[in-house]
JSON list of C-alpha atoms in Angstrom, two decimals:
[
{"chain": "S", "resi": 8, "resn": "UNK", "atom": "CA", "xyz": [1.45, -42.55, -74.70]},
{"chain": "S", "resi": 9, "resn": "UNK", "atom": "CA", "xyz": [1.04, -46.24, -75.49]},
{"chain": "S", "resi": 10, "resn": "UNK", "atom": "CA", "xyz": [1.80, -47.08, -71.83]},
{"chain": "S", "resi": 11, "resn": "UNK", "atom": "CA", "xyz": [-0.89, -44.72, -70.51]},
{"chain": "S", "resi": 12, "resn": "UNK", "atom": "CA", "xyz": [-3.32, -45.93, -73.15]},
{"chain": "S", "resi": 13, "resn": "UNK", "atom": "CA", "xyz": [-2.56, -49.52, -72.21]},
{"chain": "S", "resi": 14, "resn": "UNK", "atom": "CA", "xyz": [-2.87, -48.88, -68.46]},
{"chain": "S", "resi": 15, "resn": "UNK", "atom": "CA", "xyz": [-6.19, -47.07, -68.73]},
{"chain": "S", "resi": 16, "resn": "UNK", "atom": "CA", "xyz": [-7.65, -49.50, -71.26]},
{"chain": "S", "resi": 17, "resn": "UNK", "atom": "CA", "xyz": [-6.50, -52.59, -69.36]},
{"chain": "S", "resi": 18, "resn": "UNK", "atom": "CA", "xyz": [-7.98, -51.27, -66.11]},
{"chain": "S", "resi": 19, "resn": "UNK", "atom": "CA", "xyz": [-11.30, -50.47, -67.78]},
{"chain": "S", "resi": 20, "resn": "UNK", "atom": "CA", "xyz": [-11.53, -53.87, -69.46]},
{"chain": "S", "resi": 21, "resn": "UNK", "atom": "CA", "xyz": [-10.70, -55.61, -66.19]},
{"chain": "S", "resi": 22, "resn": "UNK", "atom": "CA", "xyz": [-13.42, -53.64, -64.41]},
{"chain": "S", "resi": 23, "resn": "UNK", "atom": "CA", "xyz": [-15.93, -54.77, -67.04]},
{"chain": "S", "resi": 24, "resn": "UNK", "atom": "CA", "xyz": [-14.75, -58.38, -66.85]},
{"chain": "S", "resi": 25, "resn": "UNK", "atom": "CA", "xyz": [-15.32, -58.37, -63.09]},
{"chain": "S", "resi": 26, "resn": "UNK", "atom": "CA", "xyz": [-18.91, -57.12, -63.30]},
{"chain": "S", "resi": 27, "resn": "UNK", "atom": "CA", "xyz": [-21.72, -59.36, -62.05]},
{"chain": "S", "resi": 28, "resn": "UNK", "atom": "CA", "xyz": [-24.62, -60.02, -64.42]},
{"chain": "S", "resi": 29, "resn": "UNK", "atom": "CA", "xyz": [-26.92, -57.81, -62.35]},
{"chain": "S", "resi": 30, "resn": "UNK", "atom": "CA", "xyz": [-24.52, -54.88, -62.68]},
{"chain": "S", "resi": 31, "resn": "UNK", "atom": "CA", "xyz": [-25.29, -54.53, -66.38]},
{"chain": "S", "resi": 32, "resn": "UNK", "atom": "CA", "xyz": [-28.81, -53.34, -65.60]},
{"chain": "S", "resi": 33, "resn": "UNK", "atom": "CA", "xyz": [-27.64, -50.58, -63.26]},
{"chain": "S", "resi": 34, "resn": "UNK", "atom": "CA", "xyz": [-27.38, -46.95, -64.38]},
{"chain": "S", "resi": 35, "resn": "UNK", "atom": "CA", "xyz": [-24.02, -45.67, -65.55]},
{"chain": "S", "resi": 36, "resn": "UNK", "atom": "CA", "xyz": [-22.54, -42.22, -65.28]},
{"chain": "S", "resi": 37, "resn": "UNK", "atom": "CA", "xyz": [-23.61, -41.52, -68.88]},
{"chain": "S", "resi": 38, "resn": "UNK", "atom": "CA", "xyz": [-27.06, -39.96, -68.62]},
{"chain": "S", "resi": 39, "resn": "UNK", "atom": "CA", "xyz": [-29.70, -42.27, -70.03]},
{"chain": "S", "resi": 40, "resn": "UNK", "atom": "CA", "xyz": [-27.36, -45.23, -70.43]},
{"chain": "S", "resi": 41, "resn": "UNK", "atom": "CA", "xyz": [-27.27, -48.40, -68.40]},
{"chain": "S", "resi": 42, "resn": "UNK", "atom": "CA", "xyz": [-23.97, -50.12, -67.73]},
{"chain": "S", "resi": 43, "resn": "UNK", "atom": "CA", "xyz": [-24.70, -52.53, -70.58]},
{"chain": "S", "resi": 44, "resn": "UNK", "atom": "CA", "xyz": [-25.13, -49.58, -72.98]},
{"chain": "S", "resi": 45, "resn": "UNK", "atom": "CA", "xyz": [-21.82, -48.12, -71.89]},
{"chain": "S", "resi": 46, "resn": "UNK", "atom": "CA", "xyz": [-20.02, -51.44, -72.34]},
{"chain": "S", "resi": 47, "resn": "UNK", "atom": "CA", "xyz": [-21.52, -51.76, -75.82]},
{"chain": "S", "resi": 48, "resn": "UNK", "atom": "CA", "xyz": [-20.20, -48.27, -76.58]},
{"chain": "S", "resi": 49, "resn": "UNK", "atom": "CA", "xyz": [-16.75, -49.45, -75.47]},
{"chain": "S", "resi": 50, "resn": "UNK", "atom": "CA", "xyz": [-16.92, -52.27, -78.02]},
{"chain": "S", "resi": 51, "resn": "UNK", "atom": "CA", "xyz": [-17.61, -49.69, -80.72]},
{"chain": "S", "resi": 52, "resn": "UNK", "atom": "CA", "xyz": [-14.77, -47.52, -79.38]},
{"chain": "S", "resi": 53, "resn": "UNK", "atom": "CA", "xyz": [-12.37, -50.47, -79.58]},
{"chain": "S", "resi": 54, "resn": "UNK", "atom": "CA", "xyz": [-13.40, -51.07, -83.18]},
{"chain": "S", "resi": 55, "resn": "UNK", "atom": "CA", "xyz": [-12.76, -47.39, -83.93]},
{"chain": "S", "resi": 56, "resn": "UNK", "atom": "CA", "xyz": [-9.27, -47.67, -82.46]},
{"chain": "S", "resi": 57, "resn": "UNK", "atom": "CA", "xyz": [-8.49, -50.67, -84.65]},
{"chain": "S", "resi": 58, "resn": "UNK", "atom": "CA", "xyz": [-9.84, -48.93, -87.75]},
{"chain": "S", "resi": 59, "resn": "UNK", "atom": "CA", "xyz": [-7.91, -45.72, -87.06]},
{"chain": "S", "resi": 60, "resn": "UNK", "atom": "CA", "xyz": [-4.61, -47.44, -86.35]},
{"chain": "S", "resi": 61, "resn": "UNK", "atom": "CA", "xyz": [-5.01, -49.28, -89.65]},
{"chain": "S", "resi": 62, "resn": "UNK", "atom": "CA", "xyz": [-5.75, -46.07, -91.58]},
{"chain": "S", "resi": 63, "resn": "UNK", "atom": "CA", "xyz": [-2.42, -44.35, -92.32]},
{"chain": "S", "resi": 64, "resn": "UNK", "atom": "CA", "xyz": [-2.35, -40.75, -93.48]},
{"chain": "S", "resi": 65, "resn": "UNK", "atom": "CA", "xyz": [0.16, -39.17, -95.80]},
{"chain": "S", "resi": 66, "resn": "UNK", "atom": "CA", "xyz": [-0.47, -35.56, -94.87]},
{"chain": "S", "resi": 67, "resn": "UNK", "atom": "CA", "xyz": [0.53, -33.36, -91.94]},
{"chain": "S", "resi": 68, "resn": "UNK", "atom": "CA", "xyz": [-1.44, -33.62, -88.69]},
{"chain": "S", "resi": 69, "resn": "UNK", "atom": "CA", "xyz": [-4.48, -31.36, -88.45]},
{"chain": "S", "resi": 70, "resn": "UNK", "atom": "CA", "xyz": [-5.24, -32.11, -84.80]},
{"chain": "S", "resi": 71, "resn": "UNK", "atom": "CA", "xyz": [-3.40, -33.04, -81.62]},
{"chain": "S", "resi": 72, "resn": "UNK", "atom": "CA", "xyz": [-4.63, -34.82, -78.47]},
{"chain": "S", "resi": 73, "resn": "UNK", "atom": "CA", "xyz": [-6.40, -31.70, -77.22]},
{"chain": "S", "resi": 74, "resn": "UNK", "atom": "CA", "xyz": [-7.88, -30.38, -80.45]},
{"chain": "S", "resi": 75, "resn": "UNK", "atom": "CA", "xyz": [-9.12, -33.88, -81.31]},
{"chain": "S", "resi": 76, "resn": "UNK", "atom": "CA", "xyz": [-11.96, -33.04, -78.91]},
{"chain": "S", "resi": 77, "resn": "UNK", "atom": "CA", "xyz": [-14.67, -30.44, -79.38]},
{"chain": "S", "resi": 78, "resn": "UNK", "atom": "CA", "xyz": [-16.39, -28.61, -76.54]},
{"chain": "S", "resi": 79, "resn": "UNK", "atom": "CA", "xyz": [-20.12, -28.06, -76.83]},
{"chain": "S", "resi": 80, "resn": "UNK", "atom": "CA", "xyz": [-22.48, -26.08, -74.57]},
{"chain": "S", "resi": 81, "resn": "UNK", "atom": "CA", "xyz": [-25.15, -28.77, -74.19]},
{"chain": "S", "resi": 82, "resn": "UNK", "atom": "CA", "xyz": [-25.04, -32.43, -73.12]},
{"chain": "S", "resi": 83, "resn": "UNK", "atom": "CA", "xyz": [-26.13, -35.25, -75.44]},
{"chain": "S", "resi": 84, "resn": "UNK", "atom": "CA", "xyz": [-29.90, -35.66, -75.73]},
{"chain": "S", "resi": 85, "resn": "UNK", "atom": "CA", "xyz": [-29.83, -39.35, -76.61]},
{"chain": "S", "resi": 86, "resn": "UNK", "atom": "CA", "xyz": [-31.39, -38.54, -79.99]},
{"chain": "S", "resi": 87, "resn": "UNK", "atom": "CA", "xyz": [-28.17, -39.06, -81.93]},
{"chain": "S", "resi": 88, "resn": "UNK", "atom": "CA", "xyz": [-28.70, -42.08, -84.24]},
{"chain": "S", "resi": 89, "resn": "UNK", "atom": "CA", "xyz": [-25.50, -43.78, -83.09]},
{"chain": "S", "resi": 90, "resn": "UNK", "atom": "CA", "xyz": [-26.46, -43.35, -79.43]},
{"chain": "S", "resi": 91, "resn": "UNK", "atom": "CA", "xyz": [-29.86, -44.89, -80.14]},
{"chain": "S", "resi": 92, "resn": "UNK", "atom": "CA", "xyz": [-28.25, -47.73, -82.08]},
{"chain": "S", "resi": 93, "resn": "UNK", "atom": "CA", "xyz": [-25.90, -48.41, -79.16]},
{"chain": "S", "resi": 94, "resn": "UNK", "atom": "CA", "xyz": [-28.83, -48.90, -76.78]},
{"chain": "S", "resi": 95, "resn": "UNK", "atom": "CA", "xyz": [-30.62, -51.25, -79.18]},
{"chain": "S", "resi": 96, "resn": "UNK", "atom": "CA", "xyz": [-27.43, -53.20, -79.85]},
{"chain": "S", "resi": 97, "resn": "UNK", "atom": "CA", "xyz": [-26.69, -53.52, -76.14]},
{"chain": "S", "resi": 98, "resn": "UNK", "atom": "CA", "xyz": [-30.19, -54.92, -75.52]},
{"chain": "S", "resi": 99, "resn": "UNK", "atom": "CA", "xyz": [-29.54, -57.58, -78.16]},
{"chain": "S", "resi": 100, "resn": "UNK", "atom": "CA", "xyz": [-26.82, -59.06, -75.93]},
{"chain": "S", "resi": 101, "resn": "UNK", "atom": "CA", "xyz": [-29.33, -60.95, -73.79]},
{"chain": "S", "resi": 102, "resn": "UNK", "atom": "CA", "xyz": [-26.54, -62.61, -71.82]},
{"chain": "S", "resi": 103, "resn": "UNK", "atom": "CA", "xyz": [-24.13, -60.04, -70.32]},
{"chain": "S", "resi": 104, "resn": "UNK", "atom": "CA", "xyz": [-21.35, -62.62, -70.58]},
{"chain": "S", "resi": 105, "resn": "UNK", "atom": "CA", "xyz": [-21.54, -62.33, -74.37]},
{"chain": "S", "resi": 106, "resn": "UNK", "atom": "CA", "xyz": [-21.01, -58.59, -74.13]},
{"chain": "S", "resi": 107, "resn": "UNK", "atom": "CA", "xyz": [-18.08, -59.12, -71.78]},
{"chain": "S", "resi": 108, "resn": "UNK", "atom": "CA", "xyz": [-16.59, -61.65, -74.19]},
{"chain": "S", "resi": 109, "resn": "UNK", "atom": "CA", "xyz": [-16.98, -59.33, -77.18]},
{"chain": "S", "resi": 110, "resn": "UNK", "atom": "CA", "xyz": [-15.30, -56.45, -75.36]},
{"chain": "S", "resi": 111, "resn": "UNK", "atom": "CA", "xyz": [-12.46, -58.69, -74.18]},
{"chain": "S", "resi": 112, "resn": "UNK", "atom": "CA", "xyz": [-11.94, -60.04, -77.70]},
{"chain": "S", "resi": 113, "resn": "UNK", "atom": "CA", "xyz": [-12.02, -56.75, -79.63]},
{"chain": "S", "resi": 114, "resn": "UNK", "atom": "CA", "xyz": [-10.54, -54.78, -76.75]},
{"chain": "S", "resi": 115, "resn": "UNK", "atom": "CA", "xyz": [-7.49, -57.03, -76.47]},
{"chain": "S", "resi": 116, "resn": "UNK", "atom": "CA", "xyz": [-6.86, -56.59, -80.19]},
{"chain": "S", "resi": 117, "resn": "UNK", "atom": "CA", "xyz": [-7.10, -52.81, -79.87]},
{"chain": "S", "resi": 118, "resn": "UNK", "atom": "CA", "xyz": [-4.67, -52.88, -76.97]},
{"chain": "S", "resi": 119, "resn": "UNK", "atom": "CA", "xyz": [-2.15, -54.95, -78.92]},
{"chain": "S", "resi": 120, "resn": "UNK", "atom": "CA", "xyz": [-2.47, -52.70, -81.95]},
{"chain": "S", "resi": 121, "resn": "UNK", "atom": "CA", "xyz": [-1.74, -49.65, -79.82]},
{"chain": "S", "resi": 122, "resn": "UNK", "atom": "CA", "xyz": [1.41, -51.22, -78.38]},
{"chain": "S", "resi": 123, "resn": "UNK", "atom": "CA", "xyz": [2.67, -52.17, -81.84]},
{"chain": "S", "resi": 124, "resn": "UNK", "atom": "CA", "xyz": [1.91, -48.80, -83.46]},
{"chain": "S", "resi": 125, "resn": "UNK", "atom": "CA", "xyz": [4.65, -46.32, -84.35]},
{"chain": "S", "resi": 126, "resn": "UNK", "atom": "CA", "xyz": [4.04, -43.23, -82.16]},
{"chain": "S", "resi": 127, "resn": "UNK", "atom": "CA", "xyz": [5.29, -40.91, -84.91]},
{"chain": "S", "resi": 128, "resn": "UNK", "atom": "CA", "xyz": [3.08, -42.43, -87.62]},
{"chain": "S", "resi": 129, "resn": "UNK", "atom": "CA", "xyz": [0.13, -40.39, -88.86]},
{"chain": "S", "resi": 130, "resn": "UNK", "atom": "CA", "xyz": [-3.37, -41.82, -88.83]},
{"chain": "S", "resi": 131, "resn": "UNK", "atom": "CA", "xyz": [-6.69, -40.57, -90.11]},
{"chain": "S", "resi": 132, "resn": "UNK", "atom": "CA", "xyz": [-10.04, -40.49, -88.31]},
{"chain": "S", "resi": 133, "resn": "UNK", "atom": "CA", "xyz": [-13.17, -38.38, -88.75]},
{"chain": "S", "resi": 134, "resn": "UNK", "atom": "CA", "xyz": [-11.53, -36.55, -91.68]},
{"chain": "S", "resi": 135, "resn": "UNK", "atom": "CA", "xyz": [-8.69, -35.43, -89.42]},
{"chain": "S", "resi": 136, "resn": "UNK", "atom": "CA", "xyz": [-5.03, -36.45, -89.19]},
{"chain": "S", "resi": 137, "resn": "UNK", "atom": "CA", "xyz": [-3.14, -37.07, -85.94]},
{"chain": "S", "resi": 138, "resn": "UNK", "atom": "CA", "xyz": [0.07, -38.73, -84.93]},
{"chain": "S", "resi": 139, "resn": "UNK", "atom": "CA", "xyz": [-0.51, -42.10, -83.34]},
{"chain": "S", "resi": 140, "resn": "UNK", "atom": "CA", "xyz": [0.87, -40.72, -80.07]},
{"chain": "S", "resi": 141, "resn": "UNK", "atom": "CA", "xyz": [-1.68, -37.90, -80.00]},
{"chain": "S", "resi": 142, "resn": "UNK", "atom": "CA", "xyz": [-4.53, -40.22, -80.97]},
{"chain": "S", "resi": 143, "resn": "UNK", "atom": "CA", "xyz": [-3.70, -42.65, -78.17]},
{"chain": "S", "resi": 144, "resn": "UNK", "atom": "CA", "xyz": [-3.28, -39.77, -75.73]},
{"chain": "S", "resi": 145, "resn": "UNK", "atom": "CA", "xyz": [-6.77, -38.54, -76.60]},
{"chain": "S", "resi": 146, "resn": "UNK", "atom": "CA", "xyz": [-8.14, -41.96, -75.78]},
{"chain": "S", "resi": 147, "resn": "UNK", "atom": "CA", "xyz": [-6.61, -41.93, -72.30]},
{"chain": "S", "resi": 148, "resn": "UNK", "atom": "CA", "xyz": [-9.21, -39.28, -71.53]},
{"chain": "S", "resi": 149, "resn": "UNK", "atom": "CA", "xyz": [-11.94, -41.37, -73.20]},
{"chain": "S", "resi": 150, "resn": "UNK", "atom": "CA", "xyz": [-11.11, -44.51, -71.26]},
{"chain": "S", "resi": 151, "resn": "UNK", "atom": "CA", "xyz": [-10.70, -42.70, -67.95]},
{"chain": "S", "resi": 152, "resn": "UNK", "atom": "CA", "xyz": [-13.99, -40.83, -68.18]},
{"chain": "S", "resi": 153, "resn": "UNK", "atom": "CA", "xyz": [-15.82, -43.99, -69.16]},
{"chain": "S", "resi": 154, "resn": "UNK", "atom": "CA", "xyz": [-14.19, -45.90, -66.32]},
{"chain": "S", "resi": 155, "resn": "UNK", "atom": "CA", "xyz": [-15.65, -43.29, -63.98]},
{"chain": "S", "resi": 156, "resn": "UNK", "atom": "CA", "xyz": [-18.99, -43.68, -65.77]},
{"chain": "S", "resi": 157, "resn": "UNK", "atom": "CA", "xyz": [-18.85, -47.44, -65.37]},
{"chain": "S", "resi": 158, "resn": "UNK", "atom": "CA", "xyz": [-18.37, -47.32, -61.59]},
{"chain": "S", "resi": 159, "resn": "UNK", "atom": "CA", "xyz": [-20.65, -44.34, -60.91]},
{"chain": "S", "resi": 160, "resn": "UNK", "atom": "CA", "xyz": [-23.22, -46.59, -59.20]},
{"chain": "S", "resi": 161, "resn": "UNK", "atom": "CA", "xyz": [-20.91, -49.50, -58.37]},
{"chain": "S", "resi": 162, "resn": "UNK", "atom": "CA", "xyz": [-19.15, -48.41, -55.18]},
{"chain": "S", "resi": 163, "resn": "UNK", "atom": "CA", "xyz": [-17.13, -51.63, -54.84]},
{"chain": "S", "resi": 164, "resn": "UNK", "atom": "CA", "xyz": [-15.66, -51.47, -58.35]},
{"chain": "S", "resi": 165, "resn": "UNK", "atom": "CA", "xyz": [-12.01, -50.38, -58.68]},
{"chain": "S", "resi": 166, "resn": "UNK", "atom": "CA", "xyz": [-11.31, -46.81, -59.87]},
{"chain": "S", "resi": 167, "resn": "UNK", "atom": "CA", "xyz": [-9.07, -45.85, -62.79]},
{"chain": "S", "resi": 168, "resn": "UNK", "atom": "CA", "xyz": [-5.32, -45.99, -62.11]},
{"chain": "S", "resi": 169, "resn": "UNK", "atom": "CA", "xyz": [-3.75, -42.80, -60.70]},
{"chain": "S", "resi": 170, "resn": "UNK", "atom": "CA", "xyz": [-1.46, -42.07, -63.65]},
{"chain": "S", "resi": 171, "resn": "UNK", "atom": "CA", "xyz": [-4.18, -42.08, -66.35]},
{"chain": "S", "resi": 172, "resn": "UNK", "atom": "CA", "xyz": [-6.39, -40.04, -64.02]},
{"chain": "S", "resi": 173, "resn": "UNK", "atom": "CA", "xyz": [-3.69, -37.37, -63.76]},
{"chain": "S", "resi": 174, "resn": "UNK", "atom": "CA", "xyz": [-3.06, -37.41, -67.52]},
{"chain": "S", "resi": 175, "resn": "UNK", "atom": "CA", "xyz": [-6.78, -37.21, -68.28]},
{"chain": "S", "resi": 176, "resn": "UNK", "atom": "CA", "xyz": [-7.12, -34.20, -65.99]},
{"chain": "S", "resi": 177, "resn": "UNK", "atom": "CA", "xyz": [-4.14, -32.49, -67.61]},
{"chain": "S", "resi": 178, "resn": "UNK", "atom": "CA", "xyz": [-5.60, -33.08, -71.06]},
{"chain": "S", "resi": 179, "resn": "UNK", "atom": "CA", "xyz": [-9.01, -31.74, -70.01]},
{"chain": "S", "resi": 180, "resn": "UNK", "atom": "CA", "xyz": [-7.27, -28.60, -68.76]},
{"chain": "S", "resi": 181, "resn": "UNK", "atom": "CA", "xyz": [-5.55, -28.25, -72.14]},
{"chain": "S", "resi": 182, "resn": "UNK", "atom": "CA", "xyz": [-8.83, -28.77, -73.98]},
{"chain": "S", "resi": 183, "resn": "UNK", "atom": "CA", "xyz": [-10.69, -26.16, -71.95]},
{"chain": "S", "resi": 184, "resn": "UNK", "atom": "CA", "xyz": [-7.77, -23.79, -71.41]},
{"chain": "S", "resi": 185, "resn": "UNK", "atom": "CA", "xyz": [-8.62, -23.74, -67.72]},
{"chain": "S", "resi": 186, "resn": "UNK", "atom": "CA", "xyz": [-6.61, -25.19, -64.81]},
{"chain": "S", "resi": 187, "resn": "UNK", "atom": "CA", "xyz": [-8.75, -26.70, -62.09]},
{"chain": "S", "resi": 188, "resn": "UNK", "atom": "CA", "xyz": [-7.94, -25.88, -58.45]},
{"chain": "S", "resi": 189, "resn": "UNK", "atom": "CA", "xyz": [-5.12, -27.99, -57.06]},
{"chain": "S", "resi": 190, "resn": "UNK", "atom": "CA", "xyz": [-7.33, -28.80, -54.05]},
{"chain": "S", "resi": 191, "resn": "UNK", "atom": "CA", "xyz": [-9.60, -30.85, -56.31]},
{"chain": "S", "resi": 192, "resn": "UNK", "atom": "CA", "xyz": [-8.64, -34.46, -56.83]},
{"chain": "S", "resi": 193, "resn": "UNK", "atom": "CA", "xyz": [-8.15, -35.64, -60.39]},
{"chain": "S", "resi": 194, "resn": "UNK", "atom": "CA", "xyz": [-11.40, -37.61, -60.18]},
{"chain": "S", "resi": 195, "resn": "UNK", "atom": "CA", "xyz": [-13.38, -34.63, -58.92]},
{"chain": "S", "resi": 196, "resn": "UNK", "atom": "CA", "xyz": [-11.85, -32.32, -61.54]},
{"chain": "S", "resi": 197, "resn": "UNK", "atom": "CA", "xyz": [-12.92, -34.72, -64.30]},
{"chain": "S", "resi": 198, "resn": "UNK", "atom": "CA", "xyz": [-16.41, -35.30, -62.93]},
{"chain": "S", "resi": 199, "resn": "UNK", "atom": "CA", "xyz": [-17.08, -31.61, -62.28]},
{"chain": "S", "resi": 200, "resn": "UNK", "atom": "CA", "xyz": [-15.36, -30.41, -65.42]},
{"chain": "S", "resi": 201, "resn": "UNK", "atom": "CA", "xyz": [-17.42, -32.62, -67.72]},
{"chain": "S", "resi": 202, "resn": "UNK", "atom": "CA", "xyz": [-20.71, -32.18, -65.88]},
{"chain": "S", "resi": 203, "resn": "UNK", "atom": "CA", "xyz": [-20.90, -35.69, -64.51]},
{"chain": "S", "resi": 204, "resn": "UNK", "atom": "CA", "xyz": [-21.82, -34.21, -61.16]},
{"chain": "S", "resi": 205, "resn": "UNK", "atom": "CA", "xyz": [-22.59, -30.75, -59.81]},
{"chain": "S", "resi": 206, "resn": "UNK", "atom": "CA", "xyz": [-20.13, -28.99, -57.49]},
{"chain": "S", "resi": 207, "resn": "UNK", "atom": "CA", "xyz": [-20.82, -28.72, -53.80]},
{"chain": "S", "resi": 208, "resn": "UNK", "atom": "CA", "xyz": [-21.00, -25.20, -52.32]},
{"chain": "S", "resi": 209, "resn": "UNK", "atom": "CA", "xyz": [-17.41, -25.57, -51.09]},
{"chain": "S", "resi": 210, "resn": "UNK", "atom": "CA", "xyz": [-16.23, -26.77, -54.49]},
{"chain": "S", "resi": 211, "resn": "UNK", "atom": "CA", "xyz": [-18.05, -23.92, -56.21]},
{"chain": "S", "resi": 212, "resn": "UNK", "atom": "CA", "xyz": [-16.19, -21.49, -53.98]},
{"chain": "S", "resi": 213, "resn": "UNK", "atom": "CA", "xyz": [-12.87, -23.17, -54.76]},
{"chain": "S", "resi": 214, "resn": "UNK", "atom": "CA", "xyz": [-13.63, -23.07, -58.48]},
{"chain": "S", "resi": 215, "resn": "UNK", "atom": "CA", "xyz": [-14.27, -19.33, -58.40]},
{"chain": "S", "resi": 216, "resn": "UNK", "atom": "CA", "xyz": [-15.09, -17.82, -61.79]},
{"chain": "S", "resi": 217, "resn": "UNK", "atom": "CA", "xyz": [-14.52, -21.19, -63.44]},
{"chain": "S", "resi": 218, "resn": "UNK", "atom": "CA", "xyz": [-17.72, -22.50, -61.83]},
{"chain": "S", "resi": 219, "resn": "UNK", "atom": "CA", "xyz": [-19.82, -20.31, -64.11]},
{"chain": "S", "resi": 220, "resn": "UNK", "atom": "CA", "xyz": [-18.27, -21.95, -67.19]},
{"chain": "S", "resi": 221, "resn": "UNK", "atom": "CA", "xyz": [-19.05, -25.51, -66.14]},
{"chain": "S", "resi": 222, "resn": "UNK", "atom": "CA", "xyz": [-19.72, -28.00, -67.52]},
{"chain": "S", "resi": 223, "resn": "UNK", "atom": "CA", "xyz": [-17.47, -28.54, -70.51]},
{"chain": "S", "resi": 224, "resn": "UNK", "atom": "CA", "xyz": [-19.24, -31.12, -72.67]},
{"chain": "S", "resi": 225, "resn": "UNK", "atom": "CA", "xyz": [-16.60, -32.80, -74.81]},
{"chain": "S", "resi": 226, "resn": "UNK", "atom": "CA", "xyz": [-17.11, -35.12, -77.70]}
]
């Protein structure tokens, strides 16, 4: 999973590095967040990866890549204290280049730590224990969804790589216990499945009974 983690994370960091200053004030695919807020969240994510990989566990795993995630019936309201802190922190980076630099600095360290980690080792996060392989696999979904969020209103920005897209879709299907129609692209399955956009009439027909269960809000 380190390869998929590395591919998805490298692509996302490159997309951020290539942003123009004006792009940081555009909306992202995360409701209520600008691109700058999302990038600030990625800095916090990278710190979490570093902390987790440096927090070994001596007990058996309690979660895997799929059960790491929880599915909730309602989307975030923006009232979560950490979400609010992220927005305030992002605004403090008055120069977007500083935010890009911080993500590149911390993000590169997180990427190196993932490559050096023992896949079979056990790590602890959020009072749960996972193997490193499962933890990194879970983050392929995180990076891929946020890559889609980043480019939601940036049509010229590059999309996530095909392999992480396919792995993220497969993991979402494991999390929800529902396969998405093969006719849907991996990108569309992820966007529709997580409520990042509503299905068209044709997509709703293709989804069948699954359409009534959408969206799956994961966190």
